[in-house]
PDB file of C-alpha atoms and ligand atoms in Angstrom:
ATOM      1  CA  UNK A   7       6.822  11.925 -13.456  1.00  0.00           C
ATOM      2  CA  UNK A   8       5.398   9.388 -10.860  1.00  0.00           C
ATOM      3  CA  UNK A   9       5.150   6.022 -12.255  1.00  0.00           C
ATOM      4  CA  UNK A  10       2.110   4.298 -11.496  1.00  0.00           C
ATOM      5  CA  UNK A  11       1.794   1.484  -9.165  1.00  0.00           C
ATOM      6  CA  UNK A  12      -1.223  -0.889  -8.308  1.00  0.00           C
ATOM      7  CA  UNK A  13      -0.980  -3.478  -5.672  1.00  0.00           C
ATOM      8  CA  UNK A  14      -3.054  -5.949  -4.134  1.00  0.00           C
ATOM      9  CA  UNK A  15      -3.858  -6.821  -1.049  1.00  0.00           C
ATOM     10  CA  UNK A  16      -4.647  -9.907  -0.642  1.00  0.00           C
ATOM     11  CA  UNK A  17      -5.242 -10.016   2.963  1.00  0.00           C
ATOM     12  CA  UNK A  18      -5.847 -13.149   5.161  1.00  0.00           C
ATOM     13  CA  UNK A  19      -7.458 -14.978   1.694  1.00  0.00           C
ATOM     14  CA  UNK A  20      -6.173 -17.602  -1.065  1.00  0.00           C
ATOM     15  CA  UNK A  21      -4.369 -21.090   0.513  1.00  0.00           C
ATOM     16  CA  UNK A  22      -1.107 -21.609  -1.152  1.00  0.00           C
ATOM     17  CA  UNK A  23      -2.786 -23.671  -4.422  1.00  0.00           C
ATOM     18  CA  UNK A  24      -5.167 -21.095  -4.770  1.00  0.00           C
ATOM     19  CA  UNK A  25      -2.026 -17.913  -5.063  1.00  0.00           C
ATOM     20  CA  UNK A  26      -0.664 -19.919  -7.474  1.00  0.00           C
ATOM     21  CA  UNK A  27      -3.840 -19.897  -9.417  1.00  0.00           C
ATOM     22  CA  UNK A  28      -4.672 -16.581  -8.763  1.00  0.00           C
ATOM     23  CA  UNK A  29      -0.933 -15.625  -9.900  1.00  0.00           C
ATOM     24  CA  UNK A  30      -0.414 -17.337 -13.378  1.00  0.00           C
ATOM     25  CA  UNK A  31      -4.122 -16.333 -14.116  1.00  0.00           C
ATOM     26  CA  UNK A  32      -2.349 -12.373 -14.145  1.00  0.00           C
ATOM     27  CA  UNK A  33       0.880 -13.507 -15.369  1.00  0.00           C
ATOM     28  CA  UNK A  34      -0.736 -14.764 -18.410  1.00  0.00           C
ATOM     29  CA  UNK A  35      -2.721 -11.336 -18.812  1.00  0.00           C
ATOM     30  CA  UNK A  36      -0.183  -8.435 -17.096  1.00  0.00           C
ATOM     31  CA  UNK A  37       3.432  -9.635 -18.318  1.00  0.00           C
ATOM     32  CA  UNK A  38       3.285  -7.206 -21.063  1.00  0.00           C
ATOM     33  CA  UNK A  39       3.144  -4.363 -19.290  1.00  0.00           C
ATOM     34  CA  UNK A  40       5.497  -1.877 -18.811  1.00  0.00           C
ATOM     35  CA  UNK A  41       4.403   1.515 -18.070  1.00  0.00           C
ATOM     36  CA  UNK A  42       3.421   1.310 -14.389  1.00  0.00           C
ATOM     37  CA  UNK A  43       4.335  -1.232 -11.458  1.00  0.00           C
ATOM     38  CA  UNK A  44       2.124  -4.093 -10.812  1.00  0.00           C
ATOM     39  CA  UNK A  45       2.599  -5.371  -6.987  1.00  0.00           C
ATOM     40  CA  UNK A  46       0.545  -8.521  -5.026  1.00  0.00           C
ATOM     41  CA  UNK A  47       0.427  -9.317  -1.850  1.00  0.00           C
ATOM     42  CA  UNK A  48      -0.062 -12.562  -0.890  1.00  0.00           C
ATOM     43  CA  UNK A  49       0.175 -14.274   2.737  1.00  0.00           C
ATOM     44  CA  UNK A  50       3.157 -15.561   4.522  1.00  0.00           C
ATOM     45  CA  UNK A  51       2.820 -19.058   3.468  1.00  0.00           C
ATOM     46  CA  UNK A  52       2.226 -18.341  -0.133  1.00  0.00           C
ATOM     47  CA  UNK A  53       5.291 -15.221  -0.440  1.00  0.00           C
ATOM     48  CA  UNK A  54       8.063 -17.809  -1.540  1.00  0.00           C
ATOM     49  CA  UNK A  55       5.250 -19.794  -4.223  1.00  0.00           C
ATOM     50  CA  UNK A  56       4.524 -17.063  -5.741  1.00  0.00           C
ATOM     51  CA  UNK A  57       7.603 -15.710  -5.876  1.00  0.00           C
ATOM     52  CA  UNK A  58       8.656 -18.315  -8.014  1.00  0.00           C
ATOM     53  CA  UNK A  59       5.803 -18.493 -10.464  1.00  0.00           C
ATOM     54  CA  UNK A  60       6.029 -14.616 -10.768  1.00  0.00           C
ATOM     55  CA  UNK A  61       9.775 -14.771 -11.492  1.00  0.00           C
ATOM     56  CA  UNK A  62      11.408 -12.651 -14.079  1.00  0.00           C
ATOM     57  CA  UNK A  63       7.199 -11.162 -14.838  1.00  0.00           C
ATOM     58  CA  UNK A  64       6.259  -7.596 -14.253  1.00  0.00           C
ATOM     59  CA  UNK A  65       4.464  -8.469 -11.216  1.00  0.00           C
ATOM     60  CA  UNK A  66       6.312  -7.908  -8.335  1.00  0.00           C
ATOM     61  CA  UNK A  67       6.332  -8.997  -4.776  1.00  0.00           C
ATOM     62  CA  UNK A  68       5.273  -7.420  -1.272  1.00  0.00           C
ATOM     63  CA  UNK A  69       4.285  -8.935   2.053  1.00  0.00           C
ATOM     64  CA  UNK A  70       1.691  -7.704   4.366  1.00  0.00           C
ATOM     65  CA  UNK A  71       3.573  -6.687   7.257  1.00  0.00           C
ATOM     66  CA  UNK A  72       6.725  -7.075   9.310  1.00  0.00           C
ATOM     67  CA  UNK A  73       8.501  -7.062  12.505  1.00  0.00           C
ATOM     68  CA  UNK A  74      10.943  -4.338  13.453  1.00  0.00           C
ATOM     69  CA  UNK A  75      14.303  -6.730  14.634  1.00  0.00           C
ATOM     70  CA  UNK A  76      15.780  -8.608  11.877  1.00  0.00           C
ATOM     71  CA  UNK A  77      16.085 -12.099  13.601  1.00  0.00           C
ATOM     72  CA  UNK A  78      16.182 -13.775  17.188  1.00  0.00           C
ATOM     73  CA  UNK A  79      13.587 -14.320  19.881  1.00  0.00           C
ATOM     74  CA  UNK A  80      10.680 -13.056  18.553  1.00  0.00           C
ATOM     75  CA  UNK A  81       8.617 -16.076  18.278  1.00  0.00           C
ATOM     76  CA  UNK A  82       5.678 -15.945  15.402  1.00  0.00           C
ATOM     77  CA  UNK A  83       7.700 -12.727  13.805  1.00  0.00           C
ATOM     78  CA  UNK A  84       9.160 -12.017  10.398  1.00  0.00           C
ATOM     79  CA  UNK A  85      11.523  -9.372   9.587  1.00  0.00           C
ATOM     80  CA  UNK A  86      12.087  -7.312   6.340  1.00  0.00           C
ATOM     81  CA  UNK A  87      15.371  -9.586   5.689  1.00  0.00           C
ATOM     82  CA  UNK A  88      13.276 -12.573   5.033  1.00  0.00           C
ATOM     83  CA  UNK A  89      10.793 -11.426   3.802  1.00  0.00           C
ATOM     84  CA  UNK A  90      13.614 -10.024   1.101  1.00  0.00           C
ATOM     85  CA  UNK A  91      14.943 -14.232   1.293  1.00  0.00           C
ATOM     86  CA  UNK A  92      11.294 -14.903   0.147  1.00  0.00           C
ATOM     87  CA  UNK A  93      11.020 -12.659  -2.752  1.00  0.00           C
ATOM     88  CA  UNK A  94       9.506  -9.540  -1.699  1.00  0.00           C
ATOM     89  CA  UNK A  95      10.501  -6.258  -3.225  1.00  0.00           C
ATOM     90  CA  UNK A  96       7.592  -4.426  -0.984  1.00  0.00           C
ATOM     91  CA  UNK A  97       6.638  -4.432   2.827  1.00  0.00           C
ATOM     92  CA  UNK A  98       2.791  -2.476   3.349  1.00  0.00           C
ATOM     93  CA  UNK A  99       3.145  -1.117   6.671  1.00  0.00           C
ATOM     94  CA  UNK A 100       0.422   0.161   9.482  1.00  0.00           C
ATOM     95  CA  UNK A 101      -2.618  -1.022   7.489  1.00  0.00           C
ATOM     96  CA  UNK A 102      -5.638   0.179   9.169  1.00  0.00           C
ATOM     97  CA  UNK A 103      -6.553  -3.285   9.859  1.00  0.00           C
ATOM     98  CA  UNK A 104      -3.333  -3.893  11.979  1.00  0.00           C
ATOM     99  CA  UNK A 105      -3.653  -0.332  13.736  1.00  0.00           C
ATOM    100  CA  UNK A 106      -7.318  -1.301  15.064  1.00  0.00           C
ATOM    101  CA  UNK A 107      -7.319  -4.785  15.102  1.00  0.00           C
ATOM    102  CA  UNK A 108      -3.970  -5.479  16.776  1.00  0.00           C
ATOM    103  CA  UNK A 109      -3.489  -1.903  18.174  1.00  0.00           C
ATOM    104  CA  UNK A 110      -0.355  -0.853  16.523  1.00  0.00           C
ATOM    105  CA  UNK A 111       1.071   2.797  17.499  1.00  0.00           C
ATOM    106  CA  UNK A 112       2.275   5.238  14.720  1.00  0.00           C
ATOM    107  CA  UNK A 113       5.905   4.749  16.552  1.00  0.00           C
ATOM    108  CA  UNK A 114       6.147   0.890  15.775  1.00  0.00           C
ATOM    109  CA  UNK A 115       4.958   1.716  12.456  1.00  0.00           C
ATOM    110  CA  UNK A 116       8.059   4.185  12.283  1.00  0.00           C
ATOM    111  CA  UNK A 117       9.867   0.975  13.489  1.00  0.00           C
ATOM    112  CA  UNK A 118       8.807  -1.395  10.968  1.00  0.00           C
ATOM    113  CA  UNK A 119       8.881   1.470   8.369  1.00  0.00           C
ATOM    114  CA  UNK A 120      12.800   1.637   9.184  1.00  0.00           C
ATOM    115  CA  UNK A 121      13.581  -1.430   9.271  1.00  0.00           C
ATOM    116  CA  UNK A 122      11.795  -2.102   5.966  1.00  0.00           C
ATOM    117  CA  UNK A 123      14.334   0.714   4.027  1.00  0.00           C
ATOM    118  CA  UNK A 124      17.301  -0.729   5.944  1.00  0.00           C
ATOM    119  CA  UNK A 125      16.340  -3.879   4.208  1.00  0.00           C
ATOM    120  CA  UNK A 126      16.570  -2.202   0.927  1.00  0.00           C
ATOM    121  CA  UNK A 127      13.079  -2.472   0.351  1.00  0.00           C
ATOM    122  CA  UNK A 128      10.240  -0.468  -0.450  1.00  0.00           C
ATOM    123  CA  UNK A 129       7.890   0.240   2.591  1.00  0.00           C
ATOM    124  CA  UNK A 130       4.184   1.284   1.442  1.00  0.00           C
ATOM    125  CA  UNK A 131       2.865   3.262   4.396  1.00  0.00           C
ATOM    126  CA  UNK A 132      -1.140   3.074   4.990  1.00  0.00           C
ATOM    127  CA  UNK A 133      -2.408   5.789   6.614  1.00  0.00           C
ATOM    128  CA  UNK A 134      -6.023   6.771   6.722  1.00  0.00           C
ATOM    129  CA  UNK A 135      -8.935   8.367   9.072  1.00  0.00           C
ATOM    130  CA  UNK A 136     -12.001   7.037  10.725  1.00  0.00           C
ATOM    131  CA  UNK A 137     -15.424   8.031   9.721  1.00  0.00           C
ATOM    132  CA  UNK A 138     -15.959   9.380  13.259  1.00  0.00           C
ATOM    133  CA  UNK A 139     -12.715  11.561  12.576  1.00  0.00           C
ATOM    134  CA  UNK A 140     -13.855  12.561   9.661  1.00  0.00           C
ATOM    135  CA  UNK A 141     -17.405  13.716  10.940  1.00  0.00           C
ATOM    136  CA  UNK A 142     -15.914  15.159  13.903  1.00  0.00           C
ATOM    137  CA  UNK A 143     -13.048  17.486  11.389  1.00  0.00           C
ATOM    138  CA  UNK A 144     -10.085  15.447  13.020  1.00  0.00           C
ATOM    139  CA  UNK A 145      -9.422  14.174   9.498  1.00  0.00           C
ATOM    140  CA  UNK A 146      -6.063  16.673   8.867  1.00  0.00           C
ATOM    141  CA  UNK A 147      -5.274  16.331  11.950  1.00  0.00           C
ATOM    142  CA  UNK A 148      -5.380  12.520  12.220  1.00  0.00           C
ATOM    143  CA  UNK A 149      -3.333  12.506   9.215  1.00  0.00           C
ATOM    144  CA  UNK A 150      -0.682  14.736  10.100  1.00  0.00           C
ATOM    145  CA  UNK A 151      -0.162  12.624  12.808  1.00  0.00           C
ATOM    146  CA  UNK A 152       0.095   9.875  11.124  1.00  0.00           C
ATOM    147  CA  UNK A 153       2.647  11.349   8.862  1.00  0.00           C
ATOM    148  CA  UNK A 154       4.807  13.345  11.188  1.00  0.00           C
ATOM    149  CA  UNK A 155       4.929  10.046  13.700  1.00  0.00           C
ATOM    150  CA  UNK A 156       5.206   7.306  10.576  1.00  0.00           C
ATOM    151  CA  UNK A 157       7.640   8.892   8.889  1.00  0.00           C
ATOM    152  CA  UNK A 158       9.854  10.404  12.014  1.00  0.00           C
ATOM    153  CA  UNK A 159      13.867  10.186  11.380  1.00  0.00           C
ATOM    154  CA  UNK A 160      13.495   9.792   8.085  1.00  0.00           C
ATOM    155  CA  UNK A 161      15.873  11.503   5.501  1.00  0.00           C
ATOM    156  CA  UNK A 162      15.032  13.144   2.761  1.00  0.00           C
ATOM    157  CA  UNK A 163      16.889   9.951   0.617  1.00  0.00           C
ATOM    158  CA  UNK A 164      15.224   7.463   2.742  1.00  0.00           C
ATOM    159  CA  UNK A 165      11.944   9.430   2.348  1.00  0.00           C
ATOM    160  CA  UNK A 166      12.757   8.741  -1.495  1.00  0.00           C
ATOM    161  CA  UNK A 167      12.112   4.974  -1.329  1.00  0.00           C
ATOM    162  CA  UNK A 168       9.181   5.790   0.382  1.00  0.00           C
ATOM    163  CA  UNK A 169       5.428   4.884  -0.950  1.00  0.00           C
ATOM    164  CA  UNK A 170       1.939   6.271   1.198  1.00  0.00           C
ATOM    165  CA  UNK A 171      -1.220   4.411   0.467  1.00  0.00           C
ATOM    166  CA  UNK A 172      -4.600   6.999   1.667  1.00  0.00           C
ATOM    167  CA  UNK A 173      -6.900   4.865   2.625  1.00  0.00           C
ATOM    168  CA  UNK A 174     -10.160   5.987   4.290  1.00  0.00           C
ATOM    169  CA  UNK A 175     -11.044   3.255   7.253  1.00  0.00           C
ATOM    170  CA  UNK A 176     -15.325   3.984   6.449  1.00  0.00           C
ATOM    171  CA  UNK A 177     -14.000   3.225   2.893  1.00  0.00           C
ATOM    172  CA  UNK A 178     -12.034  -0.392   3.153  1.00  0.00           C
ATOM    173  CA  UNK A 179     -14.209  -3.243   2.545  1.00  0.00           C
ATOM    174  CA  UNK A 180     -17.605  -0.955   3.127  1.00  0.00           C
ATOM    175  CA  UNK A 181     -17.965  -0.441  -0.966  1.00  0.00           C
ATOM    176  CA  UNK A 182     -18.098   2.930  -0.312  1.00  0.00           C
ATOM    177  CA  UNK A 183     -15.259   4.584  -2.261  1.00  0.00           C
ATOM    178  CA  UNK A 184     -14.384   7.799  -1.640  1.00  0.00           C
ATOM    179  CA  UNK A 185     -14.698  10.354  -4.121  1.00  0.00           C
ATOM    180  CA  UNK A 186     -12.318  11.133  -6.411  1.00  0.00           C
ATOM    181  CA  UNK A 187     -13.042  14.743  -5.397  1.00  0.00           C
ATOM    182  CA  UNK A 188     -12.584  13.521  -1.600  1.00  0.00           C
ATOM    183  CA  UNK A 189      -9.714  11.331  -2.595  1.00  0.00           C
ATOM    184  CA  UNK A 190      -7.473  13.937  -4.656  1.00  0.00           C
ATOM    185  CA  UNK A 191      -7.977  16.593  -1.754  1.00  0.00           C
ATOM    186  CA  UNK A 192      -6.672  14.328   0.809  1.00  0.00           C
ATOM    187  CA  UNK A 193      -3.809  13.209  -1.753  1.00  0.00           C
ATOM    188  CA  UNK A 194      -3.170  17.091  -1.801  1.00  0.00           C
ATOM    189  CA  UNK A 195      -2.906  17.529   1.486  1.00  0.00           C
ATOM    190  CA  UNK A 196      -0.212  14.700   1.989  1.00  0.00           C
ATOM    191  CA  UNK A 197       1.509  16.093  -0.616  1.00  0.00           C
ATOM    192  CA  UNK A 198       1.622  19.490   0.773  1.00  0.00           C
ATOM    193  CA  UNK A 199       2.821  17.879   3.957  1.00  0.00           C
ATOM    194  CA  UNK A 200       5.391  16.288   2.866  1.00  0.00           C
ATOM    195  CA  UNK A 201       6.370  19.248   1.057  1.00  0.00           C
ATOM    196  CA  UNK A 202       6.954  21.113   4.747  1.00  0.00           C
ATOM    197  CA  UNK A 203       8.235  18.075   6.205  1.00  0.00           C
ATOM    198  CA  UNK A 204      11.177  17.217   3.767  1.00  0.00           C
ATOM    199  CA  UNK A 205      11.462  18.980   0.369  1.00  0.00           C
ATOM    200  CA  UNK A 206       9.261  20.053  -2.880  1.00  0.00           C
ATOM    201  CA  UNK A 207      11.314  17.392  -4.602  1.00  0.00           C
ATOM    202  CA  UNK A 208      10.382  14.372  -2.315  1.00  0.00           C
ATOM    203  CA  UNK A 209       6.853  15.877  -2.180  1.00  0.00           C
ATOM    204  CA  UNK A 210       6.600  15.276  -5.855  1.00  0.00           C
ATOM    205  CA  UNK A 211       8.432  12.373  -6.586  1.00  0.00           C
ATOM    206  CA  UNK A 212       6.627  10.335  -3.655  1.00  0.00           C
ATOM    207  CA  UNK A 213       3.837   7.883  -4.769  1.00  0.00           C
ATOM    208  CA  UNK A 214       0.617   8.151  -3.132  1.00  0.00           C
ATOM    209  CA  UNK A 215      -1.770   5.451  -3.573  1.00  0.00           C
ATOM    210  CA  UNK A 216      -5.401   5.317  -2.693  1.00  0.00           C
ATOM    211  CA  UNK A 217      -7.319   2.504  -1.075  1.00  0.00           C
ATOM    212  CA  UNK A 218     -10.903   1.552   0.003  1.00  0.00           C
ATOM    213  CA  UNK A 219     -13.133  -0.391  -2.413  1.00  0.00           C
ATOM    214  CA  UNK A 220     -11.057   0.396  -5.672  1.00  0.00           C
ATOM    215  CA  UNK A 221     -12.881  -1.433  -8.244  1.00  0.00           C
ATOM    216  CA  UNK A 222     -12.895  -1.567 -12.328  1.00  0.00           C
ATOM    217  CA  UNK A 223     -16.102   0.755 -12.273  1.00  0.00           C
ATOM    218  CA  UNK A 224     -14.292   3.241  -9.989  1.00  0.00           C
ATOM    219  CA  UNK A 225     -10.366   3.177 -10.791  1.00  0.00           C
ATOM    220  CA  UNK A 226     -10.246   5.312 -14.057  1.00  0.00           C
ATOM    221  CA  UNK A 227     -11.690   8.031 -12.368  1.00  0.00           C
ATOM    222  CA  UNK A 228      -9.635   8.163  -9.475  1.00  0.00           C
ATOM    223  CA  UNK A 229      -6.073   7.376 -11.526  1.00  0.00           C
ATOM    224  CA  UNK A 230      -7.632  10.918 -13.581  1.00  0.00           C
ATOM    225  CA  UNK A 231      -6.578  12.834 -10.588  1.00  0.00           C
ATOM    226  CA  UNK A 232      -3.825  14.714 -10.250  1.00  0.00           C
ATOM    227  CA  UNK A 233      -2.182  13.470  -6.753  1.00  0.00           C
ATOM    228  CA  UNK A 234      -3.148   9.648  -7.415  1.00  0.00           C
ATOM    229  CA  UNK A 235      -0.539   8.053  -8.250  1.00  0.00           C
ATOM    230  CA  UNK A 236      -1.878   4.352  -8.079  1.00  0.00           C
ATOM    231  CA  UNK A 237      -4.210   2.421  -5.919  1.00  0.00           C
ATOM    232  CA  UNK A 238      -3.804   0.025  -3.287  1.00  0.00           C
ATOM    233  CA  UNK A 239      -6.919  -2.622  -3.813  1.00  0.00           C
ATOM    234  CA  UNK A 240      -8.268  -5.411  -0.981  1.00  0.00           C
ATOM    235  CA  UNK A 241     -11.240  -7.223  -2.560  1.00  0.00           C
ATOM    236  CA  UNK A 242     -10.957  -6.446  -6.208  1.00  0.00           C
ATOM    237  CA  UNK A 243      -7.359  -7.818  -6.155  1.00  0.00           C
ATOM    238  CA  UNK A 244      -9.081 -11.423  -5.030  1.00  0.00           C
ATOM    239  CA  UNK A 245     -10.422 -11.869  -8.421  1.00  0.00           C
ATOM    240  CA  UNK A 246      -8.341 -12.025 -11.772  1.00  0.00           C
ATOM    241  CA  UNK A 247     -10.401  -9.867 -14.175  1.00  0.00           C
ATOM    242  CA  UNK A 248     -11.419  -7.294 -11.464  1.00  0.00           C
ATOM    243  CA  UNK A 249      -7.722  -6.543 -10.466  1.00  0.00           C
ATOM    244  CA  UNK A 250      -6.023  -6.771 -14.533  1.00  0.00           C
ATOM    245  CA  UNK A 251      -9.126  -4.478 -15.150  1.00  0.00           C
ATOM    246  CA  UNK A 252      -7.780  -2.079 -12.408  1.00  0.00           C
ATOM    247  CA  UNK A 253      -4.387  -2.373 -13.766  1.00  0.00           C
ATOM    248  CA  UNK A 254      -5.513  -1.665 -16.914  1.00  0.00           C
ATOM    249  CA  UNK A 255      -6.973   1.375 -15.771  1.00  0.00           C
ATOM    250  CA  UNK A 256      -7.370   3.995 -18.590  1.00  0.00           C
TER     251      UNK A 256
HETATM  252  P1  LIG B 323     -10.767  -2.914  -0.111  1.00  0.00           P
HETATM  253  O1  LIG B 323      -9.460  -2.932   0.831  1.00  0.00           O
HETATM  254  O2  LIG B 323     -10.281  -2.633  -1.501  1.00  0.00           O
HETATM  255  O3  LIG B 323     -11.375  -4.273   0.033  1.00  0.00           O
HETATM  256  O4  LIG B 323     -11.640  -1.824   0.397  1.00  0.00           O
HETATM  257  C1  LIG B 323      -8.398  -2.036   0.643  1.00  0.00           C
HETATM  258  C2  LIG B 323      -7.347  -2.258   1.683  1.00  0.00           C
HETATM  259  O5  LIG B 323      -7.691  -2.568   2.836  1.00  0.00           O
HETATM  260  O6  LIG B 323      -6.130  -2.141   1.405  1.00  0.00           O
END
């Protein structure tokens, strides 16, 4: 079976003092859990903090993003290896905010996405359509894509270590969650993809998460469904209760 996993995104938020707050208030309530993976994202800054108050916990580590090449000139980059010196078990990779906001392709995704499992750690792959996509039917489409190009070269092994967060773009940050109805059939569809693209075995071993305003009123219902395999949470991961809540999920 598919263990669970539920990270947090913490985005561009929380100074250094504040992660560390934010980190031993779920320490204290999280570090007896065992059944399912428990993953935070903080910034940069914060990755090697945290890392240390987190420790030997449950909770483990990821970073928001990376760049391909693991070190030289690439002023204002990071690479997987140190993000791996910092802590980090987990790199999320093409989040919808990067694709739009800083107009990253599906192939440097596939870069990153290599470079992350060269590292020996544990990409989580955000892919997601647009609410204009969706209208317009491109929404199978726009995830194939995103699929087939994200996930190009890989072997079925490498495909192993692999983790795909769904997450709607009208969904992230809107408060308007998908469905778990809507949710589960996109899950499906993923999973069906992968099936062609690789093997029935990958297809069900692979974690899908899915993101857009997870919350503690929403997150049992979507967990319920069969292809969800965890959720990948921006807002509700900013505030203690809300995200041990969603860990917690029933
Ligand atoms: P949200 O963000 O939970 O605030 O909608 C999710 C995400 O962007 O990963």
């Amino acid at each position: 079976m598919r263990r669970p996993l539920i990270a947090g995104n913490w985005k561009l938020n929380k100074t250094i003092k504040e992660s560390r707050q934010l980190s031993m208030q779920l320490i204290d309530e999280l570090s007896n859990i065992t059944d399912r993976d428990i993953v935070i994202a903080p910034v940069f800054t914060a990755l090697s903090t945290v890392s240390e108050i987190i420790g030997s916990s449950p909770i483990q580590l990821a970073a928001q993003n990376c760049y391909p090449t693991t070190s030289g000139a690439f002023t204002g980059e990071v690479s997987p290896l140190f993000l791996q010196d910092a802590g980090c078990r987990f790199v999320i990779i093409g989040h919808s905010e990067r694709r739009q906001l800083l107009h990253e392709t599906n192939a440097f995704i596939n870069q990153k996405l290599i470079a992350v499992i060269h590292a020996e750690l544990t990409p989580i792959l955000c892919i997601g359509e647009t609410l204009q996509q969706r209208e317009e039917g491109q929404m199978l489409e726009t995830l194939t894509r995103q699929i087939e190009e994200g996930l190009a070269g890989l072997t079925a092994d490498q495909m192993a270590t692999v983790v795909i967060a769904y997450e709607p773009i009208w969904a992230i940050g809107t408060g308007k969650t998908a469905s778990s109805e809507q949710a589960q059939e996109a899950h499906a569809f993923i999973r069906e993809l992968l099936q062609e693209l690789f093997n029935p075995t990958v297809a069900g071993q692979t974690r899908i998460l899915y993101g857009g305003s997870v919350k503690p009123e929403n997150i049992d219902n979507l967990m319920a469904q069969k292809d969800i395999d965890g959720a990948l949470v921006g807002g509700a991961s900013l505030k203690a209760e809300d995200f041990i809540r969603i860990v917690k999920f029933l």
